[in-house]
Coordinates of C-alpha atoms in Angstrom, one line a residue:
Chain F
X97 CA 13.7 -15.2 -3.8
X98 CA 12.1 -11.6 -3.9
X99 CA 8.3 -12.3 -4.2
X100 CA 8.0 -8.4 -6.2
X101 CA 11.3 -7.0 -7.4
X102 CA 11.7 -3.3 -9.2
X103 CA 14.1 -1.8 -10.9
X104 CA 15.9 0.5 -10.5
X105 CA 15.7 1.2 -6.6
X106 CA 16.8 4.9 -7.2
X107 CA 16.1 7.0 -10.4
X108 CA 17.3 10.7 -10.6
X109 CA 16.7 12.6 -14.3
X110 CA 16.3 15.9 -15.2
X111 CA 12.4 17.2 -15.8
X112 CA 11.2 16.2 -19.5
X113 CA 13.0 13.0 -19.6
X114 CA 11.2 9.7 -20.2
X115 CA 11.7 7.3 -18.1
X116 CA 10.5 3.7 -17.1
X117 CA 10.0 1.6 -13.8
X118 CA 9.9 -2.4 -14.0
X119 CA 8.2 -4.7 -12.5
X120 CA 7.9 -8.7 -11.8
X121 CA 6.2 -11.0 -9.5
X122 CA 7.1 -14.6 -9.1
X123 CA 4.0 -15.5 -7.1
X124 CA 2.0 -16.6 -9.7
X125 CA -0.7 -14.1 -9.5
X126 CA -3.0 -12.5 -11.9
X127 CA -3.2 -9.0 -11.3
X128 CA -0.4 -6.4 -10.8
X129 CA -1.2 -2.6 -9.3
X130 CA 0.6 0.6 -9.4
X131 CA 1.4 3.0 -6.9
X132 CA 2.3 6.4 -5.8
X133 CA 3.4 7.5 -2.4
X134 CA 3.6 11.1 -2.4
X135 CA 6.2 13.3 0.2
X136 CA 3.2 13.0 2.5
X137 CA 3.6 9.3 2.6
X138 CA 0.4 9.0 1.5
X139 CA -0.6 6.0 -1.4
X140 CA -2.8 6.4 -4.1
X141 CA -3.5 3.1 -6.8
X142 CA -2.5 4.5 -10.4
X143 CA -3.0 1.2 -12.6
X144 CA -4.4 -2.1 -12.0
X145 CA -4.0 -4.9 -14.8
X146 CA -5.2 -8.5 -14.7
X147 CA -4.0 -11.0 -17.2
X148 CA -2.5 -8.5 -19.2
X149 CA -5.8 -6.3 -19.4
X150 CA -6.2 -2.6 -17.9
X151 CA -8.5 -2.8 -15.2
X152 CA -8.3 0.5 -13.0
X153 CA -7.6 3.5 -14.6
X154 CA -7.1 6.3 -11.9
X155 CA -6.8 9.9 -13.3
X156 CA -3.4 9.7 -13.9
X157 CA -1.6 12.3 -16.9
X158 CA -1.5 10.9 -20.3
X159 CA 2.3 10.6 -19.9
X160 CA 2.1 7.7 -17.6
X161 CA 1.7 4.5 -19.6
X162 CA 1.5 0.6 -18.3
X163 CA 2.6 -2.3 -20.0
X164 CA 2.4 -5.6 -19.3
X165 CA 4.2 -8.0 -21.6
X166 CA 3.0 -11.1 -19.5
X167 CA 1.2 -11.5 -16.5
X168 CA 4.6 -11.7 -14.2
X169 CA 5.5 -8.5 -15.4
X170 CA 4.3 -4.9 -15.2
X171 CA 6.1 -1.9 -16.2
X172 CA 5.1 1.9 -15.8
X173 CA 6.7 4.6 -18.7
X174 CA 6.8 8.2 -17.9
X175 CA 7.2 10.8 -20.7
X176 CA 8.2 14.2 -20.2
X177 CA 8.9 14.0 -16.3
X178 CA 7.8 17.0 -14.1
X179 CA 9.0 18.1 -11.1
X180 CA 5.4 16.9 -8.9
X181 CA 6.0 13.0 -10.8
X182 CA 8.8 12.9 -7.6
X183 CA 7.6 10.6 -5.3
X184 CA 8.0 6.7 -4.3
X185 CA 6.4 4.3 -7.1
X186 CA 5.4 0.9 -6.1
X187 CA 4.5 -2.7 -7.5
X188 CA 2.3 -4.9 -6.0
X189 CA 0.4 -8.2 -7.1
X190 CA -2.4 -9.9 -5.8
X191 CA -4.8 -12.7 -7.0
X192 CA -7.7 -10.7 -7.7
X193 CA -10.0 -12.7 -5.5
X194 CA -8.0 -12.6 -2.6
X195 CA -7.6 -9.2 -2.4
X196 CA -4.3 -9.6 -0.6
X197 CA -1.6 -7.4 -2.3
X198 CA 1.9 -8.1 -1.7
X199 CA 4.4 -5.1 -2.7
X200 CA 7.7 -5.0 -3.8
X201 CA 10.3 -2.4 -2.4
X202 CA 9.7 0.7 -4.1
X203 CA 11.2 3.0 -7.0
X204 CA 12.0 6.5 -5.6
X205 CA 12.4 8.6 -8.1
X206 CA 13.7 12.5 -8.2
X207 CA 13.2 14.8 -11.0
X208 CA 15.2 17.9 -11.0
Chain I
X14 CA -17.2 4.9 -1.3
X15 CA -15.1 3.4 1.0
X16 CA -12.7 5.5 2.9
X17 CA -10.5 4.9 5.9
X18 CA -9.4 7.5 8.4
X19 CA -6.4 7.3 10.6
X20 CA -7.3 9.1 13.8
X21 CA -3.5 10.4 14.9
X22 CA -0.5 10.8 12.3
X23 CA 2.2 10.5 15.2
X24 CA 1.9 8.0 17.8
X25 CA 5.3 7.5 20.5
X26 CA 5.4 5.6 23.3
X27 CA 7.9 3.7 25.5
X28 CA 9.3 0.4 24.7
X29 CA 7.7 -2.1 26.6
X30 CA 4.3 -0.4 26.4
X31 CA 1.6 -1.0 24.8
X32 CA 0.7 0.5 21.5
X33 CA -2.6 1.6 20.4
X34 CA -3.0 3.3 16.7
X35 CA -6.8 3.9 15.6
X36 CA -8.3 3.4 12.3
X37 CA -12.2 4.1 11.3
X38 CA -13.5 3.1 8.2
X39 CA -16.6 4.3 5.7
X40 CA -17.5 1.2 3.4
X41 CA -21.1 0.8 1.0
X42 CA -20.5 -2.8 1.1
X43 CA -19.1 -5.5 3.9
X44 CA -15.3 -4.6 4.0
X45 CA -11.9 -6.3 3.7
X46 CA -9.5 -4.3 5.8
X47 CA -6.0 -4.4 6.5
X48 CA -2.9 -2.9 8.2
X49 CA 0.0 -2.8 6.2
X50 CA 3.5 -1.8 7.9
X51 CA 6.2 0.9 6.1
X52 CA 10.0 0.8 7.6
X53 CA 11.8 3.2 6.8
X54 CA 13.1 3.4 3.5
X55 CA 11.3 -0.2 2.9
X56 CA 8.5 -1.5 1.5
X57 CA 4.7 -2.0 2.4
X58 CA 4.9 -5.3 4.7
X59 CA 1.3 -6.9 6.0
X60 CA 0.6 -7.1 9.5
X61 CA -2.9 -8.7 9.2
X62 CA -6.3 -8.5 8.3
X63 CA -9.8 -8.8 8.3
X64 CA -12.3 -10.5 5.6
X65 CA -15.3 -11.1 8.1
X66 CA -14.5 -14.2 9.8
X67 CA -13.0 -13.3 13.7
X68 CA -13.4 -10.1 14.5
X69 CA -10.1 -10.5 16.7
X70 CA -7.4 -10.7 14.2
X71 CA -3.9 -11.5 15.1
X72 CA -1.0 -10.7 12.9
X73 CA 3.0 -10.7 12.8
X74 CA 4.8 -9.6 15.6
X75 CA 2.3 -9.4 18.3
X76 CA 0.0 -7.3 16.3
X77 CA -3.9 -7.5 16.5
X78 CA -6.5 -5.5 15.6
X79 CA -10.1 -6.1 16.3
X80 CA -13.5 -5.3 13.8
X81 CA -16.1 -3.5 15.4
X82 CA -18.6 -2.9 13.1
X83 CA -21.2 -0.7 15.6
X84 CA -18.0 1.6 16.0
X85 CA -16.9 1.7 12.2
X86 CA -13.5 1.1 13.4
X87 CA -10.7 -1.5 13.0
X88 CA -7.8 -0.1 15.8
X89 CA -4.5 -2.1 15.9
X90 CA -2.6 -2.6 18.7
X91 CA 0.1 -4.5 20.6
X92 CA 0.7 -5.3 24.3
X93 CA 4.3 -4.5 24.3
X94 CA 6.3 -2.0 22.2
X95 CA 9.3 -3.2 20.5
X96 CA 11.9 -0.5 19.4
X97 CA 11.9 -2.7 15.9
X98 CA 8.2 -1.3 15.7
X99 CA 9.5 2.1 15.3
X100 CA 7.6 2.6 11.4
X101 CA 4.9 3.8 9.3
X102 CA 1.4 1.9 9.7
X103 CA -1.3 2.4 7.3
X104 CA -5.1 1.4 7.5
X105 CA -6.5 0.1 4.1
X106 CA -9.7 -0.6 2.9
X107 CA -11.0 -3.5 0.2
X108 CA -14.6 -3.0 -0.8
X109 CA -14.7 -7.1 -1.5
X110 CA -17.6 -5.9 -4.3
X111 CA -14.9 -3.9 -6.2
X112 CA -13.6 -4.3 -9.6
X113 CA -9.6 -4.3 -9.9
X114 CA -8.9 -5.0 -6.6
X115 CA -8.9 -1.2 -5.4
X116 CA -6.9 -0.4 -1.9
X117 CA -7.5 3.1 -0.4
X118 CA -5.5 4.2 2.2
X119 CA -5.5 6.1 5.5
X120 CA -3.4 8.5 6.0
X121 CA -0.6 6.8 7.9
X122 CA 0.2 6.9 11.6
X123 CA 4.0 7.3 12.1
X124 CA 4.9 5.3 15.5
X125 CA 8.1 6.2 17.5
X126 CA 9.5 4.2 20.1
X127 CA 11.3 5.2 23.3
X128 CA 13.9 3.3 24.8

């Protein structure tokens, strides 16, 4: 009964591999964010998307691309990984309104 | 621009006492603000927060935190440290005028625990 599930949990690859993140909410809500928490533990918002649209763009590279098939589902693709893209990645969803985001368990991913 | 600013990275105290971890916040606009909890190796887990109704908010586990707006600040605390609290907290701001639903976060104040 996860409310915001990713996969994987773990990702190690090798620096210029592509690589994607998933992500689905089963809370019925509207908008889904992405995350990076850097080795500082600090959090910085990448994406936002609401009903499928792009709404927040942070500078993020071009090699970071969002997709989001359906509004349950948001997914983040990396191209040519580099060695600062290590960090811990996380969902979260919200209904916009609200403003209350709830975050699923993270993605830490390692590129060597 | 909103901005929040945790006021000690490393907090410890002694189980059984009471925990204190500050927060001060910049905001254009009336804020939403929250405190979010990080456990080690876990998720971001939300304690409580405040959209400009009580200025006393109470959260999970014995948590509060109270708005004061002539002080800019938004300091959470607990009357009794558990060594379960042992974690990662994190101030966050919502400007409620924002597009996208935009969270910016302190820095994080790491709590240890004592037995």
């Amino acid at each position: 009964d996860t409310a915001v599930s990713q996969t994987p949990k773990y990702l190690v690859t090798q620096m210029g591999n592509d690589k994607s993140i998933k992500c689905e909410q089963n809370l019925g809500h509207d908008t889904m964010y992405w995350y990076k928490q850097d080795s500082k533990k600090f959090l910085k918002i990448m994406f936002s998307y609401n009903n499928k649209e792009l709404i927040i763009n942070e500078t993020v590279p071009n090699r970071f691309s969002p997709k989001s098939p359906d509004k349950a589902h948001l997914n983040l693709h990396i191209n040519s990984l580099e060695l600062g893209d290590s960090a811990v990645y996380f969902c979260a969803s919200s209904h916009l309104a609200q403003e209350t985001q709830y975050f699923g368990p993270g993605t830490r991913l390692l590129v060597l | 621009a909103q901005s929040v600013t945790q006021l000690d990275s490393h907090v410890s105290v002694s189980e059984g006492t009471p925990v204190l971890l500050r927060c001060n916040y910049s905001s254009s606009y009336s804020p939403s603000l929250f405190w979010y909890v990080q456990h080690p190796n876990k998720g971001l887990q939300l304690l409580l927060k405040y959209t400009s109704a009580a200025t006393l908010v109470k959260g999970i586990n014995g948590f509060e935190a109270e708005f004061k707006k002539s002080e800019t600040s938004f300091h959470l605390t607990k009357p009794s440290a558990h060594m379960s609290d042992a974690a990662e907290y994190f101030c966050v701001v919502s400007d409620r005028n924002n597009q996208g639903g935009k969270l910016i976060f302190g820095q994080g104040t790491e709590l240890s625990v004592k037995p």
